[in-house]
Amino acid sequence: MKLHGFPPSPNNRKVLAVAAQLDLPLEVEWVSLVKGEQRSAAFLELNPNGRTPAFTDGEVTLWESNAILHYLVTRKPNDLWPDNGTDQADVLRWLYWEQSEWRKGFGGLYWENMLKRIFGLGEPDPAAVDTATTEFRRCATVLEKTLSRQPWLAHYGLSLADFAIAAPLDNAARCKLPLAEFPHLADWYHRIAALPAWQSSLPEQPAA
């Protein structure tokens, strides 16, 4: 199995962490978005959207990070994907929310405070930062409420949802995410960050 990805991206990070949690060997080939390698003919054969990550396993080629996560949990018995339909729907709800809402919640601050510097696009725009911070707080409030009642996002325990939604918080300080305002969310992330699989799969970050 091989992951073609970009180190700072949460969509790549969550795949690395789940593979490590499942003890699945995963070869990694970094794709430089700064150099435009995601637009190369070779990469577009893997993901016609020109976005990372892309994933290959023999004749299987996948894009969309949450689809890759689901593929990984089908490779061996594990506790990250439940057996019954009700619990599966609970996990899927969070995975869909991660793509539709949480990405908006952290994405603006990721762009303004980290990615613009990586791509050499100048300093953060204060107005954009204010808007993005409001959006982060909106989404973080949803997580805070859930995590005030239970230790993990899904009712049944640690799942793909936790790995997917925790991924951007690796760069909370760098992106100036106001994580400390949400103590249950912060505690939850620290529990995930303490997992050996999470620590062992942390990719080296390029300098901004």
Short mmCIF file of C-alpha atoms in Angstrom, two decimals:
data_model
loop_
_atom_site.label_atom_id
_atom_site.label_comp_id
_atom_site.label_asym_id
_atom_site.label_seq_id
_atom_site.Cartn_x
_atom_site.Cartn_y
_atom_site.Cartn_z
CA MET A 1 0.00 0.00 0.00
CA LYS A 2 1.23 3.49 -0.86
CA LEU A 3 0.02 6.95 0.14
CA HIS A 4 0.81 9.86 -2.15
CA GLY A 5 0.42 12.95 0.01
CA PHE A 6 1.51 16.34 1.32
CA PRO A 7 2.80 16.50 4.94
CA PRO A 8 0.86 19.47 6.37
CA SER A 9 -2.49 18.26 5.07
CA PRO A 10 -4.89 16.82 7.68
CA ASN A 11 -6.33 14.59 4.94
CA ASN A 12 -2.96 12.87 4.67
CA ARG A 13 -2.32 12.90 8.39
CA LYS A 14 -5.42 10.93 9.28
CA VAL A 15 -4.56 8.18 6.79
CA LEU A 16 -1.07 7.84 8.26
CA ALA A 17 -2.45 7.62 11.78
CA VAL A 18 -5.14 5.04 11.02
CA ALA A 19 -2.68 2.84 9.13
CA ALA A 20 -0.35 2.99 12.13
CA GLN A 21 -3.19 2.22 14.57
CA LEU A 22 -4.07 -0.84 12.50
CA ASP A 23 -0.42 -1.81 12.11
CA LEU A 24 -0.74 -1.81 8.34
CA PRO A 25 2.44 -1.20 6.34
CA LEU A 26 2.07 1.98 4.32
CA GLU A 27 4.70 3.31 1.95
CA VAL A 28 4.65 7.10 1.66
CA GLU A 29 5.53 9.21 -1.35
CA TRP A 30 5.35 12.92 -0.64
CA VAL A 31 3.86 15.12 -3.33
CA SER A 32 5.10 18.72 -3.31
CA LEU A 33 2.15 21.04 -3.80
CA VAL A 34 4.58 23.94 -3.73
CA LYS A 35 6.24 22.56 -6.87
CA GLY A 36 2.89 21.72 -8.46
CA GLU A 37 3.51 17.97 -8.51
CA GLN A 38 -0.21 17.37 -7.90
CA ARG A 39 -0.82 18.64 -11.45
CA SER A 40 1.63 16.26 -13.09
CA ALA A 41 0.30 13.72 -15.56
CA ALA A 42 1.46 10.88 -13.33
CA PHE A 43 -0.39 12.17 -10.28
CA LEU A 44 -3.54 13.01 -12.24
CA GLU A 45 -3.70 9.36 -13.22
CA LEU A 46 -4.06 8.61 -9.51
CA ASN A 47 -6.39 11.47 -8.63
CA PRO A 48 -7.94 13.39 -11.52
CA ASN A 49 -8.91 16.16 -9.08
CA GLY A 50 -5.26 17.12 -8.66
CA ARG A 51 -5.49 16.96 -4.87
CA THR A 52 -3.76 14.89 -2.23
CA PRO A 53 -3.98 12.27 -0.97
CA ALA A 54 -4.09 9.45 -3.46
CA PHE A 55 -3.75 5.83 -2.43
CA THR A 56 -2.79 2.64 -4.21
CA ASP A 57 -2.85 -0.99 -3.16
CA GLY A 58 -2.09 -3.31 -6.04
CA GLU A 59 -4.79 -2.66 -8.62
CA VAL A 60 -6.82 -0.53 -6.19
CA THR A 61 -6.53 3.25 -6.60
CA LEU A 62 -8.48 5.57 -4.32
CA TRP A 63 -8.86 9.27 -3.65
CA GLU A 64 -10.91 11.04 -0.97
CA SER A 65 -9.28 10.54 2.40
CA ASN A 66 -12.31 9.14 4.22
CA ALA A 67 -12.80 6.51 1.51
CA ILE A 68 -9.16 5.54 2.06
CA LEU A 69 -9.82 5.25 5.80
CA HIS A 70 -12.75 2.95 5.15
CA TYR A 71 -10.63 0.80 2.86
CA LEU A 72 -7.96 0.48 5.57
CA VAL A 73 -10.42 -0.79 8.19
CA THR A 74 -11.54 -3.53 5.80
CA ARG A 75 -8.04 -4.97 5.62
CA LYS A 76 -8.00 -6.64 9.05
CA PRO A 77 -10.17 -7.06 12.16
CA ASN A 78 -10.14 -3.91 14.30
CA ASP A 79 -12.11 -1.74 16.72
CA LEU A 80 -12.14 1.48 14.69
CA TRP A 81 -15.12 0.43 12.55
CA PRO A 82 -18.17 -1.02 14.38
CA ASP A 83 -20.07 -4.13 13.38
CA ASN A 84 -23.65 -2.92 13.59
CA GLY A 85 -25.43 -0.48 11.34
CA THR A 86 -26.45 1.98 14.05
CA ASP A 87 -22.89 2.51 15.24
CA GLN A 88 -21.63 2.65 11.66
CA ALA A 89 -24.11 5.45 10.96
CA ASP A 90 -22.86 7.28 14.04
CA VAL A 91 -19.28 7.17 12.72
CA LEU A 92 -20.37 8.11 9.21
CA ARG A 93 -22.26 11.12 10.53
CA TRP A 94 -19.02 12.50 11.93
CA LEU A 95 -17.03 11.67 8.79
CA TYR A 96 -19.57 13.53 6.65
CA TRP A 97 -19.55 16.44 9.10
CA GLU A 98 -15.77 16.51 8.97
CA GLN A 99 -15.89 17.11 5.23
CA SER A 100 -18.86 19.51 5.13
CA GLU A 101 -18.37 21.58 8.29
CA TRP A 102 -15.11 20.92 10.12
CA ARG A 103 -13.07 21.54 6.99
CA LYS A 104 -14.61 25.03 6.86
CA GLY A 105 -14.05 25.39 10.59
CA PHE A 106 -10.30 24.99 10.55
CA GLY A 107 -9.55 25.59 6.87
CA GLY A 108 -9.47 29.38 6.92
CA LEU A 109 -6.98 29.53 9.76
CA TYR A 110 -4.88 26.80 8.14
CA TRP A 111 -4.70 28.84 4.98
CA GLU A 112 -4.07 32.25 6.50
CA ASN A 113 -1.67 31.30 9.29
CA MET A 114 0.27 28.39 7.79
CA LEU A 115 -0.27 27.54 4.14
CA LYS A 116 0.12 31.07 2.80
CA ARG A 117 3.62 31.15 4.26
CA ILE A 118 4.47 27.69 2.92
CA PHE A 119 3.40 28.76 -0.56
CA GLY A 120 5.09 32.15 -0.29
CA LEU A 121 1.82 34.08 -0.61
CA GLY A 122 2.41 36.70 2.04
CA GLU A 123 1.12 37.46 5.49
CA PRO A 124 -2.29 36.54 6.93
CA ASP A 125 -5.18 38.84 6.09
CA PRO A 126 -6.58 40.14 9.42
CA ALA A 127 -10.18 40.28 8.21
CA ALA A 128 -9.97 36.75 6.82
CA VAL A 129 -8.44 35.55 10.09
CA ASP A 130 -11.32 37.08 12.08
CA THR A 131 -13.90 35.38 9.85
CA ALA A 132 -12.06 32.06 10.01
CA THR A 133 -11.74 32.23 13.79
CA THR A 134 -15.50 32.72 14.11
CA GLU A 135 -16.08 29.70 11.90
CA PHE A 136 -13.66 27.59 13.93
CA ARG A 137 -15.42 28.52 17.14
CA ARG A 138 -18.78 27.57 15.63
CA CYS A 139 -17.59 24.10 14.71
CA ALA A 140 -15.53 23.61 17.86
CA THR A 141 -18.65 24.32 19.92
CA VAL A 142 -20.37 21.31 18.31
CA LEU A 143 -17.43 19.09 19.23
CA GLU A 144 -17.15 20.55 22.73
CA LYS A 145 -20.79 19.76 23.50
CA THR A 146 -20.44 16.15 22.37
CA LEU A 147 -17.14 15.60 24.17
CA SER A 148 -18.54 17.02 27.40
CA ARG A 149 -20.84 13.97 27.49
CA GLN A 150 -18.61 11.15 26.22
CA PRO A 151 -14.89 10.45 25.77
CA TRP A 152 -14.97 9.83 22.01
CA LEU A 153 -17.04 11.26 19.18
CA ALA A 154 -18.91 8.03 18.42
CA HIS A 155 -20.96 6.52 21.23
CA TYR A 156 -19.30 3.11 21.08
CA GLY A 157 -15.64 4.22 21.45
CA LEU A 158 -12.53 5.27 19.57
CA SER A 159 -13.27 5.25 15.85
CA LEU A 160 -12.31 6.58 12.44
CA ALA A 161 -14.21 9.73 13.34
CA ASP A 162 -11.73 10.62 16.07
CA PHE A 163 -8.72 10.19 13.80
CA ALA A 164 -10.30 12.17 10.98
CA ILE A 165 -11.39 15.13 13.08
CA ALA A 166 -8.26 15.27 15.26
CA ALA A 167 -5.91 15.47 12.27
CA PRO A 168 -5.81 19.28 11.82
CA LEU A 169 -5.16 19.83 15.52
CA ASP A 170 -1.55 18.69 15.10
CA ASN A 171 -0.96 22.21 13.82
CA ALA A 172 -3.21 24.05 16.28
CA ALA A 173 -0.43 26.33 17.53
CA ARG A 174 1.02 26.96 14.09
CA CYS A 175 -2.40 27.81 12.66
CA LYS A 176 -3.45 29.76 15.79
CA LEU A 177 -6.54 27.67 16.38
CA PRO A 178 -8.11 28.84 19.69
CA LEU A 179 -8.19 25.30 21.03
CA ALA A 180 -7.69 26.33 24.67
CA GLU A 181 -11.18 27.90 24.68
CA PHE A 182 -12.66 24.40 24.39
CA PRO A 183 -11.33 22.29 27.29
CA HIS A 184 -13.17 19.05 26.46
CA LEU A 185 -12.02 19.27 22.85
CA ALA A 186 -8.45 19.97 23.95
CA ASP A 187 -8.44 17.05 26.40
CA TRP A 188 -9.82 14.73 23.73
CA TYR A 189 -7.13 15.77 21.27
CA HIS A 190 -4.40 15.24 23.88
CA ARG A 191 -5.69 11.69 24.48
CA ILE A 192 -5.46 10.97 20.76
CA ALA A 193 -2.05 12.63 20.47
CA ALA A 194 -0.80 10.33 23.24
CA LEU A 195 -1.64 7.19 21.26
CA PRO A 196 1.56 5.44 20.12
CA ALA A 197 0.16 5.17 16.59
CA TRP A 198 -0.46 8.91 16.46
CA GLN A 199 3.02 9.74 17.70
CA SER A 200 4.78 7.27 15.41
CA SER A 201 2.94 8.52 12.32
CA LEU A 202 3.56 12.24 12.78
CA PRO A 203 5.17 13.37 9.51
CA GLU A 204 8.05 15.79 9.35
CA GLN A 205 6.67 19.24 8.59
CA PRO A 206 8.31 21.47 6.01
CA ALA A 207 9.55 24.84 7.19
CA ALA A 208 7.15 27.71 6.63
#
